[in-house]
Structure formats: structure tokens, C-alpha cells
């Protein structure tokens, strides 16, 4: 069984792909298809330890394909490892990391409700006072309670909208899971809540390859040295502003869907630059043609500036309805690259 447990741990901690099956496929099979559960399964800020009854059949199929006659042992190990009762009901671990010092914080949660996540951040703010917090776009972060807390402490909270993942916290999550599974193997139990902070302390006191020292050893006096090690021997110049407010842009086709209802890779819709953030690097806030803000910020590399005047032609994807005749004839059209909110009536004479 210990060997099997090690293989299960390997699927989620050691490599991005198992020798015989993709981790992406594993994640798709392990988590239910409801919106909330899907968001949890894809959320890099959480380490999931909960029992999923809905997809047990798929997990059993996966186990038979991968482990043959050891499938039942795999299922036993899976069920045990996903039972929250081992850890006082904690089902999620909220992981936070300082991207400069690599110092990490881990706060166990019973659920992702606004009150629980807000309470977790209140405890975090007793230890550290960040100026900026980046998270995903989940409702656990974008709710009235937590946003009020950020406003109270003057914290700039934002989400990245591009393809880039939270690689730093993902790498920490992998390290933490490796430490947790060592404890599981040693104890022959899946209880971790009593040693969780000791594991985090162990990480913070271990030498980190990227900064050349333990995160706990980072001081303000050492910041220049760490900066040079992380980013090289260059000085920060004023970032070049490639776009300005009111510029028209399209989002790169490499960008993932940024709003429900959009097709993957869709970049035909035109947006307006609503605000330029003079950070390093420069980021941009966008709004659509109805002046509705798009969540998060974008880097210049993710945007393509276009020159389009109000009297330019716009592509029609489909004519949905027709009314009138002769000079009064009009079409109700869907514009290419725009969602249904932008459907509108146009005069037939305008169509080319």
C-alpha cells in the first residue's frame, strides 16, 4: 500500500505528466462538472483534499486502466486521502506567497464562503501588510466582504487575464504536497492539520534556489542583492507606454476566454483602453463598446492596437431578423466577434 500511495502522490506532485496518463485528464476525472467544483479543481491557490462521490465511477475506470488488479487498493487510498474528517473538517488550503522573498503562508479553510476567506485574510494581515494581491477571478475573492477588507487596508487587488499561470504559488503547492505525502506515508494516516504550520515553517527556513537563501532570511537590506539575482544586473527604466486611454484594441488569440459565453481564442471583439496603470511592466484596464469593464488587467503583449473609425465597416456574422421594405428595410444582426448584447438593427442600405 505504501508503494501505491507513493504513486498516487507522484501523479500530483512530482511531474506535470504521468508516464501513462495526463494530469489534466486526471483533474477532469477527479472533480465534478458543476461551476463551483470546476473552479476549485483549476484553482492554483488551493490544494484539494475532499471526497467526490459524483465521479467515483470515472476514478474507478482510471484506476483499472492504470493499476489493473490493484484498482481496489487505489480506490481505498483515494477515498482515505480525500476525507476531510481527518483534519477537523478542513477541506481547502489557501496558499499565499510573496513573489519576491518566496515566503509562504498557508491558511486552512472549511469552505470557500466569503466569510471564511475574509477571516483567513484578516489573520494574514495581522502578520504582513501587502500593497498588492493577485488572485484568480473566483467569487471567493471577488465578494463584498473581502473587497471591503482590501479597501480598508488600501490593498490593490487584481487578477491576471492572460495565459500565464500563477507559477510561483503552483511550485510552492507542489513542494507542500510533497512534504504532506511524506507525512502521510510515515504516519500511515492522512491527518496533516497538526503539522501543517511546521511544514510551512520548514519550507520558509529552507534555501530557495531562485533567491539563494531561505525565505525567512530575507531582509530589507538584502533586497538589492535578491533583485539582482532574480532579475539580473539592470536598472528599472520608466516603462514604455505603448497604448493610451481610448485606444481601440483586440485581445491576443493566445489569451484564454476571459468572460463566460466567449469562444476560446476569440479576438475579433474590439475593446477600449479605459485606464493605463504605470506599473512595471505597464498594464491596461479594458472596457467593451458598451463601456462595461472587463475584469483584470492586460499586458501590452496581450493586446493588439487597431485603427478603426466609427465610419469603418464592421463585419456581420449573421442576419437574425428582417423588418420593413424598400428604403425602410432593416436587419437585426449579430456582429462578428461580439456577444448577443451587441445585436442591433441596421438599415439595409448600410449593408455591403
XYZ file of C-alpha atoms in Angstrom:
352
model
C 0.000 0.000 0.000
C 2.796 2.445 0.790
C 4.154 1.963 -2.721
C 0.716 2.660 -4.166
C 0.332 5.771 -2.026
C 3.637 6.979 -3.383
C 2.393 6.518 -6.943
C -0.767 8.458 -6.162
C 1.321 11.247 -4.672
C 3.543 11.255 -7.743
C 0.580 11.934 -10.004
C 0.019 15.291 -8.340
C 3.417 16.360 -7.072
C 6.435 15.103 -8.954
C 5.804 15.707 -12.655
C 3.390 17.517 -14.910
C 2.553 14.274 -16.702
C 2.406 10.685 -15.553
C 4.117 8.177 -17.816
C 0.786 6.786 -18.985
C -1.844 9.466 -18.455
C -2.089 13.260 -18.484
C -2.536 15.069 -15.196
C -5.064 17.267 -16.991
C -7.152 14.168 -17.669
C -6.795 13.125 -14.043
C -8.082 16.506 -12.872
C -11.004 16.289 -15.268
C -11.888 12.865 -13.893
C -11.456 13.691 -10.220
C -13.685 16.714 -9.988
C -17.413 17.183 -10.729
C -18.642 19.375 -13.535
C -20.530 21.996 -11.534
C -19.170 25.526 -11.929
C -18.041 25.818 -8.307
C -16.254 22.471 -8.266
C -14.653 23.156 -11.659
C -13.298 26.460 -10.406
C -11.900 24.726 -7.332
C -10.193 21.997 -9.346
C -8.483 24.518 -11.614
C -7.596 26.947 -8.823
C -3.847 27.005 -8.236
C -4.321 28.716 -4.867
C -5.943 25.615 -3.378
C -4.797 22.121 -2.577
C -7.872 19.933 -2.794
C -8.472 17.253 -0.171
C -12.110 16.236 -0.338
C -14.195 13.225 -1.266
C -16.026 13.438 -4.575
C -18.904 10.965 -4.794
C -20.092 12.132 -8.196
C -17.111 10.915 -10.199
C -16.193 7.774 -8.285
C -17.122 5.687 -11.336
C -14.663 7.609 -13.515
C -11.959 7.269 -10.887
C -12.541 3.518 -10.743
C -12.205 3.301 -14.534
C -8.974 5.292 -14.358
C -7.683 3.033 -11.565
C -8.403 -0.157 -13.541
C -6.618 1.216 -16.610
C -3.570 2.354 -14.687
C -3.186 -0.241 -11.916
C -5.088 -3.312 -13.128
C -5.576 -5.728 -10.241
C -4.529 -3.038 -7.742
C -7.508 -0.850 -8.647
C -9.325 -1.532 -5.374
C -6.247 -0.548 -3.365
C -6.019 2.663 -5.401
C -9.658 3.447 -4.631
C -9.126 2.833 -0.916
C -6.114 5.143 -0.913
C -8.017 7.807 -2.860
C -11.031 7.729 -0.531
C -8.862 7.916 2.564
C -6.770 10.760 1.189
C -9.831 12.851 0.364
C -11.696 12.617 3.652
C -11.834 15.923 5.481
C -12.696 14.302 8.833
C -9.004 13.505 9.297
C -8.278 17.230 9.625
C -11.010 18.824 11.730
C -13.188 19.406 8.699
C -10.638 21.416 6.730
C -11.177 20.849 3.015
C -9.065 23.593 1.419
C -5.705 25.189 1.973
C -5.405 28.836 0.977
C -1.779 29.330 -0.024
C -0.200 32.767 -0.306
C 3.360 33.514 -1.368
C 5.457 36.665 -1.548
C 6.716 36.659 -5.132
C 9.927 38.469 -4.154
C 11.092 36.728 -0.967
C 9.211 33.439 -1.696
C 7.946 33.488 1.896
C 4.760 31.432 2.100
C 1.651 31.426 4.267
C -0.932 28.649 4.429
C -4.373 29.013 5.991
C -6.731 26.007 6.229
C -10.373 26.593 5.267
C -13.567 24.627 5.853
C -15.201 26.151 2.788
C -14.834 28.920 0.211
C -17.607 31.145 1.515
C -16.934 34.877 1.649
C -16.913 34.987 5.438
C -14.336 32.161 5.675
C -11.971 33.613 3.083
C -12.276 37.112 4.577
C -11.472 35.761 8.021
C -8.421 33.998 6.573
C -7.138 37.234 5.054
C -7.787 39.091 8.313
C -5.445 36.656 10.035
C -2.891 37.093 7.233
C -2.983 40.885 7.598
C -2.006 40.537 11.242
C 1.328 39.165 10.000
C 2.009 41.109 6.813
C 0.698 44.242 5.074
C 0.868 43.720 1.294
C 0.333 46.577 -1.139
C -0.781 44.323 -3.992
C -2.566 40.966 -4.046
C -3.060 38.959 -7.211
C -5.591 36.141 -7.261
C -7.759 34.298 -9.719
C -11.231 35.562 -10.600
C -13.173 33.291 -8.229
C -16.133 34.612 -6.270
C -14.321 33.781 -3.046
C -12.014 36.717 -3.855
C -14.473 38.984 -5.644
C -17.126 39.424 -2.963
C -18.280 42.442 -0.946
C -16.774 41.332 2.365
C -13.272 40.654 1.102
C -13.220 43.662 -1.207
C -14.196 45.869 1.760
C -11.290 44.410 3.724
C -8.864 45.159 0.886
C -10.212 48.699 0.654
C -9.828 49.164 4.414
C -6.131 48.256 4.206
C -5.612 50.117 0.906
C -4.638 46.910 -0.906
C -4.634 46.823 -4.697
C -6.352 43.542 -5.613
C -6.278 42.375 -9.225
C -6.360 39.300 -11.449
C -4.261 38.475 -14.477
C -6.327 37.796 -17.576
C -3.711 36.168 -19.787
C -2.455 32.640 -20.304
C 0.249 32.983 -17.671
C -0.355 30.809 -14.632
C 0.480 31.570 -11.005
C 3.647 29.546 -11.469
C 5.288 30.656 -8.222
C 2.431 29.573 -5.989
C 1.898 26.438 -8.093
C 5.511 25.455 -7.495
C 5.075 26.069 -3.773
C 1.900 23.967 -3.772
C 3.829 21.090 -5.314
C 6.544 21.373 -2.678
C 3.980 21.489 0.131
C 2.147 18.445 -1.222
C 5.397 16.521 -1.402
C 6.019 17.319 2.270
C 2.453 16.363 3.193
C 2.649 12.995 1.458
C 5.891 12.204 3.256
C 3.983 12.743 6.496
C 1.112 10.574 5.242
C 3.492 7.752 4.380
C 5.330 7.957 7.701
C 2.156 8.105 9.788
C 0.096 5.746 7.628
C -2.607 8.345 8.126
C -3.941 11.299 6.185
C -4.007 13.690 9.111
C -1.967 16.845 8.496
C -3.626 19.740 10.329
C -1.449 19.339 13.430
C 1.810 19.564 11.435
C 0.742 21.919 8.643
C 2.406 25.040 10.015
C 5.549 23.059 10.826
C 5.723 22.018 7.168
C 5.304 25.631 6.087
C 7.989 26.717 8.555
C 10.291 24.027 7.148
C 9.793 25.432 3.652
C 10.378 29.032 4.758
C 13.605 28.044 6.504
C 14.977 26.021 3.587
C 17.262 27.530 0.970
C 15.339 28.610 -2.112
C 17.145 28.119 -5.391
C 15.932 31.292 -7.106
C 16.985 33.704 -4.342
C 19.947 31.744 -2.976
C 18.757 31.800 0.643
C 15.882 30.783 2.869
C 12.789 32.999 2.529
C 12.846 33.612 6.279
C 16.334 35.147 5.953
C 15.259 37.864 3.517
C 15.572 41.372 4.972
C 15.113 44.845 3.537
C 18.901 45.281 3.445
C 19.224 42.194 1.232
C 16.567 43.287 -1.271
C 19.051 44.773 -3.821
C 21.086 41.557 -3.767
C 17.987 39.413 -4.287
C 16.689 41.692 -7.005
C 19.924 41.289 -8.960
C 19.799 37.520 -8.558
C 16.191 37.317 -9.716
C 16.180 39.885 -12.492
C 19.809 40.416 -13.443
C 22.096 43.442 -13.402
C 19.915 46.076 -14.901
C 18.163 49.143 -13.669
C 14.454 49.693 -13.956
C 13.717 52.328 -16.538
C 10.455 54.098 -16.969
C 8.305 51.530 -18.764
C 7.430 52.326 -22.354
C 3.748 53.168 -22.718
C 2.625 51.596 -25.976
C -1.090 52.322 -25.573
C -3.094 55.215 -24.251
C -6.614 55.680 -22.932
C -9.384 55.421 -25.548
C -7.183 53.386 -27.907
C -9.025 50.528 -29.635
C -7.522 47.072 -29.152
C -8.140 43.396 -29.669
C -7.047 40.714 -27.234
C -4.371 38.274 -28.365
C -5.631 34.974 -29.750
C -3.325 33.224 -27.299
C -5.443 34.597 -24.473
C -7.899 32.258 -22.804
C -11.622 33.021 -22.591
C -11.992 35.983 -20.278
C -15.739 36.097 -19.911
C -18.463 33.473 -19.946
C -20.003 32.964 -23.370
C -16.858 33.670 -25.396
C -15.276 31.102 -27.633
C -11.677 30.081 -26.900
C -9.225 32.190 -28.855
C -11.829 34.722 -29.904
C -10.176 38.054 -30.573
C -12.489 39.749 -33.063
C -14.267 41.900 -30.484
C -12.886 45.392 -30.137
C -12.248 46.946 -26.734
C -11.276 50.379 -25.476
C -8.354 51.089 -23.158
C -10.090 52.525 -20.087
C -7.053 53.102 -17.885
C -3.274 52.809 -18.044
C -1.502 51.556 -14.917
C 2.049 52.860 -14.727
C 3.372 49.742 -13.029
C 6.361 47.682 -14.103
C 5.543 46.315 -16.566
C 2.709 48.584 -17.669
C -0.772 47.048 -17.514
C -4.058 48.143 -19.043
C -7.693 48.075 -17.967
C -10.207 47.478 -20.755
C -13.876 48.083 -21.351
C -16.136 46.863 -24.122
C -18.030 49.020 -26.581
C -20.900 49.334 -24.096
C -18.456 50.795 -21.543
C -18.677 47.631 -19.420
C -15.411 46.965 -17.610
C -13.513 43.735 -18.323
C -12.192 42.092 -15.168
C -8.467 42.146 -14.544
C -5.631 43.847 -16.357
C -3.718 43.059 -19.524
C -0.095 43.385 -20.578
C 0.796 45.207 -23.783
C 1.958 41.898 -25.305
C -1.584 40.540 -24.952
C -3.175 43.430 -26.850
C -3.190 44.450 -30.485
C -3.839 48.093 -31.248
C -6.160 48.707 -34.178
C -7.090 51.811 -36.095
C -10.817 51.771 -36.650
C -13.035 54.807 -37.119
C -16.728 54.983 -36.338
C -17.489 55.108 -40.081
C -15.468 51.962 -40.854
C -17.240 48.764 -41.832
C -17.941 46.165 -39.133
C -18.367 42.515 -40.057
C -21.794 40.953 -39.693
C -21.804 37.322 -38.600
C -25.492 36.627 -39.146
C -28.756 38.380 -40.024
C -31.272 37.326 -37.383
C -34.420 39.226 -38.385
C -35.755 41.500 -41.076
C -38.402 44.209 -40.929
C -39.808 46.833 -43.269
C -39.374 47.101 -47.024
C -37.877 49.432 -49.563
C -35.987 52.355 -48.052
C -37.292 51.442 -44.574
C -35.981 47.891 -44.666
C -33.772 46.976 -41.682
C -31.826 43.923 -40.499
C -31.355 42.736 -36.938
C -27.774 41.458 -36.977
C -25.223 39.688 -34.835
C -21.810 41.324 -35.166
C -18.820 39.072 -35.723
C -16.757 38.644 -32.570
C -19.309 40.295 -30.295
C -21.741 38.560 -27.967
C -25.527 38.860 -28.202
C -25.666 42.004 -26.081
C -24.428 43.907 -29.119
C -27.066 42.629 -31.555
C -28.771 45.606 -33.215
C -30.962 46.878 -36.021
C -29.212 48.433 -39.013
C -30.568 49.916 -42.194
C -30.442 47.613 -45.189
C -28.772 50.393 -47.168
C -25.792 50.230 -44.811
C -25.113 46.587 -45.607
C -22.373 45.849 -48.124
